[in-house]
Coordinates of C-alpha atoms in Angstrom, one line a residue:
Chain M
M82 CA -0.1 -0.2 0.1
A83 CA 1.0 3.3 -0.9
I84 CA 2.8 5.7 2.1
R85 CA 0.3 8.9 1.8
V86 CA 1.7 11.9 2.4
V87 CA -0.1 15.4 2.5
V88 CA 1.8 18.8 2.5
C89 CA 0.1 21.7 3.7
V90 CA 1.3 24.9 1.8
K91 CA 0.1 28.6 2.1
Q92 CA 0.1 31.4 -0.6
V93 CA 1.6 34.6 1.1
P94 CA 2.9 37.9 -0.2
D95 CA 6.6 37.9 -1.4
P96 CA 8.8 38.0 1.7
D97 CA 11.5 39.8 -0.6
T98 CA 9.4 42.5 -0.8
P99 CA 12.1 45.3 0.0
A100 CA 10.8 46.9 3.1
S101 CA 10.9 49.8 1.6
A102 CA 7.9 48.9 -0.4
F103 CA 6.2 47.4 2.6
S104 CA 2.9 49.2 3.5
V105 CA -0.2 48.7 5.5
D106 CA -3.4 49.7 4.8
E107 CA -4.5 50.8 8.7
A108 CA -8.1 51.1 8.0
A109 CA -8.8 47.9 6.5
K110 CA -6.2 46.5 8.9
V111 CA -4.7 44.3 5.6
V112 CA -1.4 44.4 4.0
V113 CA -1.1 46.2 0.9
T114 CA 0.9 44.3 -1.8
P115 CA 2.8 46.3 -4.2
P116 CA 1.6 46.2 -7.9
G117 CA 3.5 43.7 -9.8
T118 CA 4.7 41.4 -7.4
P119 CA 3.3 38.2 -7.4
P120 CA 2.3 36.3 -4.0
V121 CA 4.7 33.2 -3.8
V122 CA 4.3 29.8 -1.8
N123 CA 5.9 30.2 1.9
G124 CA 9.5 29.3 1.9
F125 CA 9.6 26.8 4.5
D126 CA 6.5 25.0 2.9
L127 CA 8.6 24.9 0.0
H128 CA 11.1 22.9 2.4
A129 CA 8.3 20.6 3.4
T130 CA 7.5 19.9 0.0
E131 CA 11.1 19.0 0.0
A132 CA 11.0 16.8 2.4
A133 CA 8.2 15.0 0.8
L134 CA 10.2 14.1 -2.1
R135 CA 13.1 13.1 0.1
V136 CA 10.8 10.2 1.3
K137 CA 9.4 9.7 -1.6
D138 CA 13.1 9.5 -3.3
A139 CA 14.4 7.0 -0.4
G140 CA 11.9 4.8 -2.6
G141 CA 9.1 2.7 -2.0
D142 CA 5.6 3.9 -3.1
V143 CA 4.9 7.4 -2.0
E144 CA 2.3 9.4 -3.0
I145 CA 2.2 13.2 -2.0
T146 CA -0.9 15.3 -1.8
V147 CA -0.4 19.1 -1.5
L148 CA -3.2 21.1 0.5
A149 CA -3.6 25.3 0.2
V150 CA -6.7 26.4 2.2
G151 CA -7.4 30.1 1.2
S152 CA -8.3 32.6 -1.7
D153 CA -7.2 34.5 -4.2
F154 CA -5.1 31.4 -5.3
V155 CA -2.7 32.2 -8.4
M156 CA -2.4 28.7 -10.2
D157 CA 1.3 29.1 -11.4
V158 CA 2.0 30.0 -7.6
V159 CA 0.2 27.0 -6.0
K160 CA 1.1 24.9 -8.6
R161 CA 4.8 25.5 -7.9
P162 CA 4.7 21.8 -5.7
L163 CA 3.4 20.0 -8.3
S164 CA 6.1 21.5 -10.8
M165 CA 8.7 19.8 -7.7
G166 CA 6.8 17.0 -7.9
A167 CA 3.9 16.5 -5.8
D168 CA 1.4 14.1 -7.0
E169 CA -2.1 16.0 -6.1
L170 CA -3.4 19.7 -5.1
V171 CA -6.6 20.2 -2.7
L172 CA -7.8 23.6 -2.7
V173 CA -9.5 24.7 0.1
D174 CA -10.6 28.0 -2.1
D175 CA -13.6 30.1 -0.7
P176 CA -13.8 33.9 -0.1
S177 CA -14.7 33.3 3.2
L178 CA -11.3 31.9 3.8
A179 CA -9.7 35.6 3.6
G180 CA -7.6 36.6 6.2
L181 CA -8.6 33.2 8.1
D182 CA -6.5 32.6 11.3
A183 CA -4.3 30.1 12.6
S184 CA -7.2 28.5 14.8
G185 CA -9.5 28.8 11.4
T186 CA -7.0 27.7 9.5
A187 CA -6.1 24.6 11.6
R188 CA -9.8 23.6 11.5
V189 CA -10.2 23.7 7.9
L190 CA -7.0 21.7 6.8
A191 CA -8.0 19.8 10.1
A192 CA -11.4 18.8 8.0
A193 CA -9.4 18.4 4.6
I194 CA -7.1 16.4 6.0
E195 CA -9.7 13.7 7.4
K196 CA -12.0 14.0 3.8
Q197 CA -9.1 13.2 1.9
G198 CA -7.2 10.8 4.1
P199 CA -6.3 9.0 5.9
F200 CA -2.1 10.1 5.2
D201 CA 1.1 8.3 6.7
L202 CA 2.1 11.9 7.0
I203 CA 1.3 15.5 7.8
L204 CA 4.0 18.0 6.2
C205 CA 4.2 21.6 6.9
G206 CA 6.2 24.3 7.1
R207 CA 7.8 25.2 10.9
Q208 CA 5.8 28.6 10.3
A209 CA 4.5 31.3 7.8
S210 CA 6.5 34.2 6.3
D211 CA 3.3 36.7 6.6
W212 CA 2.1 36.5 9.7
D213 CA 4.8 34.7 11.6
N214 CA 2.4 32.3 13.9
A215 CA 4.2 28.9 14.2
H216 CA 0.7 28.0 15.6
V217 CA -1.4 25.8 12.4
P218 CA 0.5 22.8 12.8
L219 CA 0.5 22.7 16.2
G220 CA -3.3 22.9 16.1
L221 CA -4.3 20.5 13.4
A222 CA -2.0 18.0 15.3
E223 CA -4.0 18.5 18.4
I224 CA -7.3 18.7 16.5
L225 CA -6.4 15.1 14.8
N226 CA -5.0 13.8 18.0
L227 CA -2.1 13.1 16.8
P228 CA 1.5 13.6 17.7
C229 CA 3.9 16.9 16.4
I230 CA 7.5 17.0 15.8
T231 CA 8.5 20.7 14.8
F232 CA 12.0 22.4 12.9
A233 CA 12.7 18.6 10.9
R234 CA 16.1 19.1 9.3
K235 CA 15.6 15.0 8.3
I236 CA 12.9 12.7 8.5
D237 CA 13.5 8.6 8.0
M238 CA 10.2 6.5 7.6
S239 CA 10.0 3.4 8.7
D240 CA 7.2 1.0 9.3
G241 CA 4.6 2.5 11.2
S242 CA 7.0 5.2 12.9
V243 CA 9.2 8.5 11.5
R244 CA 12.4 9.3 13.1
V245 CA 13.2 12.9 13.1
E246 CA 16.0 15.3 13.8
R247 CA 14.5 18.7 15.3
A248 CA 16.7 21.4 14.8
L249 CA 17.6 23.5 18.0
T250 CA 19.6 26.6 18.1
D251 CA 23.0 24.5 18.9
G252 CA 22.5 21.1 17.4
Y253 CA 19.8 18.6 17.1
Q254 CA 17.6 16.7 19.1
V255 CA 16.4 12.6 17.0
V256 CA 12.4 12.2 18.3
E257 CA 10.8 9.2 17.1
A258 CA 6.8 8.9 16.8
P259 CA 4.4 7.0 15.4
T260 CA 2.6 7.4 11.9
P261 CA 0.4 9.2 11.6
C262 CA 2.4 12.1 12.5
V263 CA 2.1 16.1 12.0
I264 CA 5.9 17.1 11.6
T265 CA 7.0 20.9 10.5
V266 CA 10.0 21.3 8.4
T267 CA 12.3 24.2 8.8
N268 CA 15.5 25.6 6.6
E269 CA 18.4 23.4 8.1
L270 CA 16.5 20.5 5.8
G271 CA 18.6 22.0 3.0
E272 CA 17.7 24.3 -0.1
A273 CA 13.8 23.0 -1.7
R274 CA 14.7 21.7 -5.1
Y275 CA 13.8 23.5 -8.4
P276 CA 10.8 22.5 -10.5
T277 CA 12.5 20.8 -13.8
L278 CA 10.2 21.7 -17.1
R279 CA 9.2 17.8 -17.0
G280 CA 8.1 19.1 -13.6
I281 CA 6.0 22.2 -14.8
M282 CA 4.9 20.5 -18.2
A283 CA 3.1 17.7 -15.5
A284 CA 1.7 20.6 -13.2
T285 CA 0.4 22.7 -16.2
R286 CA -1.8 19.3 -17.1
K287 CA -3.0 18.4 -13.3
A288 CA -6.5 19.7 -12.4
P289 CA -6.7 20.8 -8.7
T290 CA -9.6 19.3 -6.6
N291 CA -11.5 22.3 -5.3
L292 CA -13.5 22.4 -1.9
T293 CA -15.0 24.5 0.0
P294 CA -16.0 24.8 3.4
S295 CA -19.4 24.1 3.4
E296 CA -18.2 20.4 1.5
L297 CA -16.3 19.7 4.7
G298 CA -18.9 20.5 7.2
L299 CA -17.6 23.8 8.5
N300 CA -19.7 26.7 9.9
S301 CA -18.9 30.4 10.3
D302 CA -18.1 29.5 14.3
D303 CA -15.7 27.1 12.7
L304 CA -13.8 30.0 11.0
A305 CA -14.6 32.8 13.5
P306 CA -11.3 34.3 14.9
A307 CA -9.3 33.2 18.1
L308 CA -8.7 36.6 18.2
D309 CA -9.4 39.7 16.6
L310 CA -7.2 42.0 15.0
E311 CA -7.5 45.8 16.4
R312 CA -4.6 47.6 14.6
L313 CA -2.2 47.1 12.3
F314 CA 0.8 49.3 11.7
V315 CA 4.6 50.0 10.1
P316 CA 6.7 50.8 13.1
E317 CA 8.5 54.3 12.8
S318 CA 12.1 53.2 12.8
D319 CA 14.4 56.4 15.6
R320 CA 17.8 55.6 14.5
N321 CA 19.8 57.9 12.3
V322 CA 22.7 56.5 10.4
E323 CA 25.8 58.0 10.6
V324 CA 27.5 57.4 7.3
I325 CA 31.0 57.2 7.5
E326 CA 33.5 58.4 4.4
G327 CA 36.5 58.1 3.1
D328 CA 39.1 58.7 0.6
D329 CA 38.0 55.4 -1.4
E330 CA 36.4 52.6 0.5
E331 CA 39.5 51.3 2.2
D332 CA 40.2 54.4 4.0
A333 CA 36.3 54.4 5.1
G334 CA 36.9 51.3 6.3
R335 CA 39.7 52.9 8.5
R336 CA 38.1 55.8 9.8
L337 CA 35.0 53.3 10.6
A338 CA 37.4 51.4 12.9
L339 CA 38.5 55.0 14.2
R340 CA 35.0 55.9 15.0
L341 CA 34.0 52.8 16.9
R342 CA 37.1 53.0 19.0
E343 CA 35.8 56.6 19.5
E344 CA 32.2 55.1 20.4
N345 CA 34.0 52.3 22.8
L346 CA 32.0 49.7 20.7
I347 CA 34.9 47.4 19.9
Chain B
M100 CA -10.2 37.5 41.3
A101 CA -8.7 36.2 38.4
L102 CA -5.5 33.6 38.3
I103 CA -2.5 34.2 36.0
L104 CA -0.3 31.3 35.3
L105 CA 3.3 31.2 34.0
V106 CA 5.2 28.3 32.8
A107 CA 8.9 28.4 33.5
E108 CA 11.2 26.2 32.5
V109 CA 14.1 24.1 33.6
E110 CA 17.6 23.2 32.0
G111 CA 20.2 21.2 33.8
G112 CA 17.9 20.9 36.7
S113 CA 18.0 24.5 37.4
L114 CA 15.3 27.7 36.2
T115 CA 16.1 29.1 32.9
D116 CA 15.6 33.5 33.1
I117 CA 12.3 33.3 31.3
G118 CA 10.6 33.0 34.6
G119 CA 12.2 35.7 36.2
Q120 CA 10.5 37.4 32.5
L121 CA 7.4 36.0 32.3
A122 CA 6.4 37.3 35.9
L123 CA 7.7 40.8 35.1
A124 CA 5.3 40.7 32.0
A125 CA 2.5 39.3 34.3
K126 CA 2.6 42.8 36.0
N127 CA 1.3 44.3 32.7
V128 CA -1.8 42.4 32.8
A129 CA -2.5 42.0 37.3
G130 CA -5.3 44.0 38.6
A131 CA -6.1 44.2 42.0
G132 CA -6.7 40.9 44.1
D133 CA -5.3 39.2 40.8
E134 CA -3.4 35.8 41.6
I135 CA 0.3 34.9 39.8
A136 CA 1.3 30.8 39.9
V137 CA 4.0 29.7 38.3
A138 CA 4.3 26.1 37.1
V139 CA 7.7 24.4 36.9
M140 CA 8.0 20.9 35.3
S141 CA 10.6 18.3 35.0
D142 CA 11.5 15.0 35.9
D143 CA 13.1 16.4 39.2
P144 CA 11.6 20.1 39.5
T145 CA 12.9 20.3 43.4
A146 CA 15.4 22.9 43.1
A147 CA 14.2 24.8 40.1
A148 CA 10.7 24.8 42.2
E149 CA 12.8 26.9 45.2
S150 CA 14.4 29.3 42.4
A151 CA 10.7 29.5 41.4
A152 CA 9.4 30.7 44.7
R153 CA 11.6 33.4 45.2
L154 CA 10.2 35.2 42.0
D155 CA 7.3 37.3 42.3
V156 CA 4.4 34.8 42.9
S157 CA 2.1 33.5 45.2
T158 CA 2.1 29.5 44.5
V159 CA 4.3 27.1 42.4
F160 CA 3.1 24.6 41.3
S161 CA 5.6 22.3 41.2
I162 CA 4.8 18.9 38.7
A163 CA 7.5 15.7 38.5
H164 CA 7.4 13.4 36.1
P165 CA 9.7 10.9 34.0
A166 CA 8.2 11.9 30.9
L167 CA 8.9 15.9 31.3
A168 CA 12.6 15.2 31.8
E169 CA 14.5 18.0 29.2
G170 CA 11.5 19.9 29.3
G171 CA 9.7 16.7 27.8
T172 CA 10.7 17.8 24.5
G173 CA 10.5 14.5 22.8
G174 CA 7.7 15.7 20.7
F175 CA 6.4 17.8 24.0
D176 CA 3.2 15.7 25.1
A177 CA 4.2 15.3 28.4
P178 CA 4.2 18.8 29.3
V179 CA 1.3 20.2 27.0
S180 CA -0.8 17.1 28.9
A181 CA 0.3 17.9 32.4
L182 CA 0.1 21.6 31.8
A183 CA -3.9 20.9 30.1
A184 CA -4.4 19.1 33.0
L185 CA -3.2 21.7 35.4
C186 CA -5.3 24.3 33.9
S187 CA -8.7 22.6 33.8
E188 CA -8.3 22.2 37.6
K189 CA -7.3 25.8 38.4
Q190 CA -8.6 27.3 35.7
P191 CA -6.3 30.2 34.9
S192 CA -7.8 33.6 32.9
V193 CA -4.3 33.6 31.5
V194 CA -1.0 31.5 30.7
L195 CA 2.0 33.0 29.6
L196 CA 4.9 31.2 28.2
G197 CA 8.5 31.8 26.8
K198 CA 8.9 32.7 22.8
T199 CA 11.1 29.7 23.3
D200 CA 11.5 25.9 22.1
F201 CA 9.6 24.8 24.8
G202 CA 7.0 27.7 25.0
S203 CA 6.4 28.1 21.3
N204 CA 6.0 24.3 21.4
V205 CA 3.7 24.0 24.2
G206 CA 1.5 27.1 24.3
P207 CA -0.3 26.6 21.1
R208 CA -1.3 22.7 21.7
V209 CA -2.8 23.5 25.4
A210 CA -5.0 26.4 23.9
F211 CA -6.3 24.2 21.4
R212 CA -6.5 21.4 23.5
L213 CA -8.4 23.9 26.4
G214 CA -10.6 25.7 23.5
S215 CA -9.1 28.8 23.7
G216 CA -6.8 31.4 21.9
F217 CA -3.0 31.5 21.5
A218 CA -1.2 34.5 20.9
Q219 CA 2.5 33.8 19.7
D220 CA 5.9 36.1 20.1
C221 CA 4.1 38.9 22.0
I222 CA 6.4 42.1 22.7
D223 CA 3.6 43.7 25.0
L224 CA 0.5 42.7 26.5
R225 CA -2.0 45.1 28.0
A226 CA -5.0 44.6 30.5
E227 CA -6.9 46.5 33.6
S228 CA -7.1 43.2 35.2
A229 CA -6.7 39.2 34.0
A230 CA -10.2 38.6 34.2
D231 CA -10.3 41.6 31.0
R232 CA -9.6 40.7 27.4
I233 CA -5.9 41.1 26.9
A234 CA -4.6 43.0 24.1
I235 CA -1.1 41.9 22.6
T236 CA 1.0 43.5 20.6
R237 CA 3.5 40.8 18.2
P238 CA 5.7 41.8 15.1
V239 CA 4.0 40.3 12.0
H240 CA 5.5 40.3 8.4
G241 CA 9.2 39.1 9.5
G242 CA 8.9 42.5 11.4
N243 CA 7.6 44.9 8.7
A244 CA 4.7 45.1 10.7
M245 CA 3.1 45.3 14.2
A246 CA 0.0 44.1 14.7
V247 CA -2.3 44.6 18.2
Y248 CA -4.3 41.8 19.1
R249 CA -7.0 41.7 21.8
F250 CA -8.3 37.9 23.1
R251 CA -11.8 36.9 22.6
D252 CA -14.0 35.7 25.9
R253 CA -12.8 32.1 26.4
D254 CA -9.6 31.7 29.0
P255 CA -7.3 30.7 29.3
Q256 CA -5.9 33.6 27.5
V257 CA -2.5 31.4 26.1
A258 CA 0.4 33.7 25.1
T259 CA 4.2 33.1 24.5
I260 CA 6.7 36.2 24.9
R261 CA 9.7 37.0 23.1
P262 CA 12.7 36.5 25.6
N263 CA 14.7 39.4 26.4
V264 CA 11.8 42.0 25.9
F265 CA 11.0 42.2 29.6
D266 CA 14.2 42.1 31.5
P267 CA 14.4 41.4 34.9
E268 CA 17.9 41.1 36.9
G269 CA 18.0 37.8 36.0
V270 CA 16.7 34.9 38.7
P271 CA 17.2 35.7 41.7
D272 CA 19.7 33.8 43.5
E273 CA 20.2 32.3 46.8
G274 CA 20.9 34.9 48.9
T275 CA 17.3 36.9 47.5
P276 CA 14.8 36.1 50.6
T277 CA 12.7 33.5 50.0
G278 CA 9.0 35.0 49.1
A279 CA 5.7 34.4 50.8
A280 CA 5.3 31.4 47.4
E281 CA 3.8 28.1 48.7
I282 CA 5.4 25.1 46.6
V283 CA 2.4 23.1 45.9
Q284 CA 2.8 19.4 44.3
F285 CA 0.8 19.0 41.2
D286 CA 0.1 15.3 40.0
A287 CA -0.1 15.3 36.4
A288 CA 0.8 11.6 35.8
A289 CA -2.9 10.5 35.2
A290 CA -2.7 13.3 32.4
I291 CA 0.7 12.5 30.9
G292 CA -0.2 8.6 30.8
E293 CA 1.8 7.1 27.7
T294 CA 3.5 9.5 25.6
R295 CA 3.5 8.9 21.6
S296 CA 6.4 10.9 20.8
R297 CA 10.1 10.0 22.5
L298 CA 13.3 11.3 22.3
I299 CA 16.1 9.4 21.2
E300 CA 18.9 11.5 22.0
V301 CA 20.2 15.0 21.4
V302 CA 23.5 15.6 19.8
A303 CA 25.1 19.2 20.4
E304 CA 26.9 21.0 17.5
E305 CA 28.6 23.9 20.1
S306 CA 30.2 26.4 18.0
K307 CA 33.6 27.5 19.3
G308 CA 34.6 30.3 20.9
V309 CA 32.3 32.9 22.4
R310 CA 28.2 31.8 22.1
L311 CA 26.0 33.9 19.7
E312 CA 23.4 34.9 22.1
D313 CA 26.5 35.6 25.1
A314 CA 28.8 37.6 22.5
D315 CA 29.6 41.7 23.1
V316 CA 30.9 42.1 19.4
V317 CA 29.2 40.3 16.7
I318 CA 30.8 40.4 13.1
S319 CA 28.5 39.0 10.3
G320 CA 27.9 38.0 6.6
G321 CA 25.4 37.8 4.4
R322 CA 24.4 37.3 0.5
G323 CA 26.2 40.0 -0.5
L324 CA 29.8 38.4 0.5
G325 CA 29.4 35.9 -2.4
G326 CA 30.4 32.6 -1.4
P327 CA 32.2 30.8 1.6
A328 CA 35.7 31.8 1.3
P329 CA 35.1 35.1 2.6
F330 CA 33.8 34.2 5.7
E331 CA 37.2 32.6 7.0
R332 CA 37.9 36.3 6.9
L333 CA 35.1 37.4 8.9
Q334 CA 36.3 34.9 11.4
E335 CA 39.4 36.2 11.0
L336 CA 38.1 39.5 12.2
T337 CA 36.1 37.8 14.7
D338 CA 39.1 36.5 16.5
I339 CA 40.7 39.7 16.7
L340 CA 38.0 41.3 18.4
G341 CA 37.1 38.4 20.5
G342 CA 33.4 38.3 19.3
A343 CA 31.1 35.5 17.5
L344 CA 30.6 35.2 13.7
G345 CA 26.9 35.3 12.5
A346 CA 25.2 34.9 9.1
S347 CA 22.4 35.6 7.6
R348 CA 20.1 33.1 6.5
A349 CA 20.1 33.2 2.8
A350 CA 24.4 32.6 3.4
C351 CA 23.3 29.6 5.4
D352 CA 21.0 28.2 2.7
A353 CA 23.5 28.6 0.2
G354 CA 25.5 26.4 2.1
W355 CA 28.7 28.9 3.0
I356 CA 28.5 28.8 6.3
D357 CA 26.6 26.2 8.8
H358 CA 23.3 27.2 10.2
G359 CA 24.2 27.5 13.5
H360 CA 25.6 30.8 12.6
Q361 CA 22.3 32.1 11.2
I362 CA 20.9 35.3 12.9
G363 CA 17.3 36.0 12.3
L364 CA 13.3 35.7 13.3
T365 CA 14.0 31.5 12.8
G366 CA 17.7 31.4 13.9
K367 CA 19.6 32.9 16.8
S368 CA 18.8 36.2 18.7
I369 CA 21.6 38.7 20.0
S370 CA 21.9 41.1 22.1
P371 CA 25.8 42.2 21.4
R372 CA 27.1 46.1 22.3
V373 CA 27.5 46.0 18.6
Y374 CA 26.8 44.4 15.8
I375 CA 28.6 44.6 12.5
T376 CA 27.4 43.5 9.4
F377 CA 29.1 42.8 5.9
G378 CA 26.9 42.4 2.5
I379 CA 23.8 42.0 4.8
S380 CA 20.7 43.8 3.2
G381 CA 18.6 43.9 6.4
A382 CA 15.5 41.8 5.6
S383 CA 13.2 42.4 8.1
Q384 CA 13.5 38.3 9.3
H385 CA 17.1 39.2 10.1
M386 CA 16.4 42.2 11.8
A387 CA 14.4 40.6 14.2
G388 CA 17.4 38.5 14.8
C389 CA 19.3 41.5 16.4
S390 CA 16.9 43.6 17.4
G391 CA 18.7 43.5 20.8
A392 CA 22.3 44.8 19.1
K393 CA 23.0 48.6 21.2
A394 CA 24.5 49.2 17.3
I395 CA 24.3 48.0 14.4
V396 CA 26.9 48.7 11.7
A397 CA 26.3 48.3 8.1
I398 CA 28.5 47.4 5.0
N399 CA 26.5 47.2 1.9
K400 CA 27.5 48.5 -1.5
D401 CA 23.4 49.7 -2.2
A402 CA 22.7 52.4 0.1
D403 CA 19.3 51.7 -0.3
A404 CA 19.3 48.7 1.6
N405 CA 17.3 48.4 4.7
I406 CA 19.7 47.3 7.1
F407 CA 20.9 51.6 6.7
K408 CA 17.6 52.6 8.1
E409 CA 19.0 49.8 11.4
A410 CA 22.3 51.3 11.4
R411 CA 23.8 53.9 13.6
F412 CA 27.1 53.7 11.7
G413 CA 27.8 52.7 7.9
V414 CA 29.8 52.2 5.1
V415 CA 28.7 52.5 1.7
G416 CA 30.8 50.4 -0.3
D417 CA 32.1 46.9 -1.8
W418 CA 33.0 44.7 1.6
E419 CA 36.4 43.3 1.2
K420 CA 37.9 47.0 0.2
V421 CA 36.2 48.2 3.2
L422 CA 37.3 45.2 5.7
N423 CA 40.8 45.7 4.5
G424 CA 40.8 49.1 5.5
F425 CA 38.6 48.0 8.5
M426 CA 41.1 44.8 9.9
A427 CA 44.1 46.8 9.3
T428 CA 42.8 49.5 11.3
V429 CA 41.5 47.0 14.2
Q430 CA 45.0 44.9 14.1
E431 CA 46.7 48.3 15.2
L432 CA 44.1 49.9 17.6
T433 CA 44.1 46.0 19.6
G434 CA 47.5 44.5 19.0
N435 CA 46.3 41.7 18.0

């Protein structure tokens, strides 16, 4: 029987948008995306996709489903995991899911996973680059009553269990859990592979499976936020940089060292 | 009269700094008559519970269980179950944890298990009293924006607090007179039961020299360096200044330097006297890891780079040429 892996991914504003181009609409409490900057798949979710593909590369019959929850999906963007080599894409796509918070997202993901499952592994990125919550996978594990191992940098599947290296700030832990299990993946896993031309062609031909919250038996209470957003703003920077100049760049370097010594910084 | 429950952490049998920081943060939401308690969990929390009793709290809940060794970090099943059981019995209005490996794993799961709300990585929290709905402030979009949220009606309101934002004078030492805090044993064995995940081993990858988190001087390089070799030169400078070597996530992901050097929202948080950066653009994800630096120095060829907005001193130019002059003068100044 095939090992079934689901990778939860999120479409987010491009986090490499320069800070100078970043702005928020304080009245609407939303981030304003500068024109001409398409969204991306959250970076850590691509690492999670890579982790799933490595499980597949390790051998055996492995089937990878990609699951995204949201609205206003850009098809070329959310198909990226497919073009990397994932097998199918499931979108829970509904206008009511715009601005869904972490607890709502966990509930929708859990319902979709129960409908499309069973899965042996549920992989997520360690956090999303928009709201930086690192909260959804843990909630998902609680709802599904599964163990959760976070910050994976290496995943080894064996029959009925999984062994994970968890990245710590100074080293790593090895943790073992029975499957099914929720695992979050961190960038220490290594770079996510680029889509191949063949992968892109294959992804183009694959139509996503579309689901709605009502098809998943979810009502507005399930989607209600746990906290209310009262204010969203860009903090003011209060530092004024003192630019050190010199006859040339080397000289500027010398002057910088002297200036830092004057300030007792070095 | 509401209860605020703090969740302290134990490392090597001792209480970590986060307990004192949470006790200070709790003042922001404690009204007259509110009670503050702290939970201490470990395989043997005796010594840590005594330290916790010196914090400004009225009760210490000491929870001992073999599965809570090393913070129960082998999947965190045990501390989640123990804390959920403690909350069910004591009914706190507020639960505060550190935004640490432990807190960021345990906090969300406890909130979900109890059906209440959770806020991650808070840098401020406000309420008239703990029975009120707390307003929290947290950085979002990699630190590009700040969001203020207010909890809805379900208790407990669970939040993790960013380390070192609330900064007491460390953990009270043994010379501090013991407060009036009572140490109460809480038995969570039934709640913990059989844990599903288990810790096989912990592998330390200690960096040599000064730890980044403790360093007074941090030298760091980013994508602008273009390859691994320049980090050897930065290491040379780091050695001369007796500091620690850091890097941006981009440089680590490119394989130029080990991930143990990564500074940022998803790397290490540093608070040196001076942070000197070469070829780092200053994406907000990176800046979140160095906001504790007293002075940031930026060397970057792009005058519009974000790092100059946060820096106190800067040089616009080629990193290598600037480094040549900088290093020569540093050698003269230090005689190293």
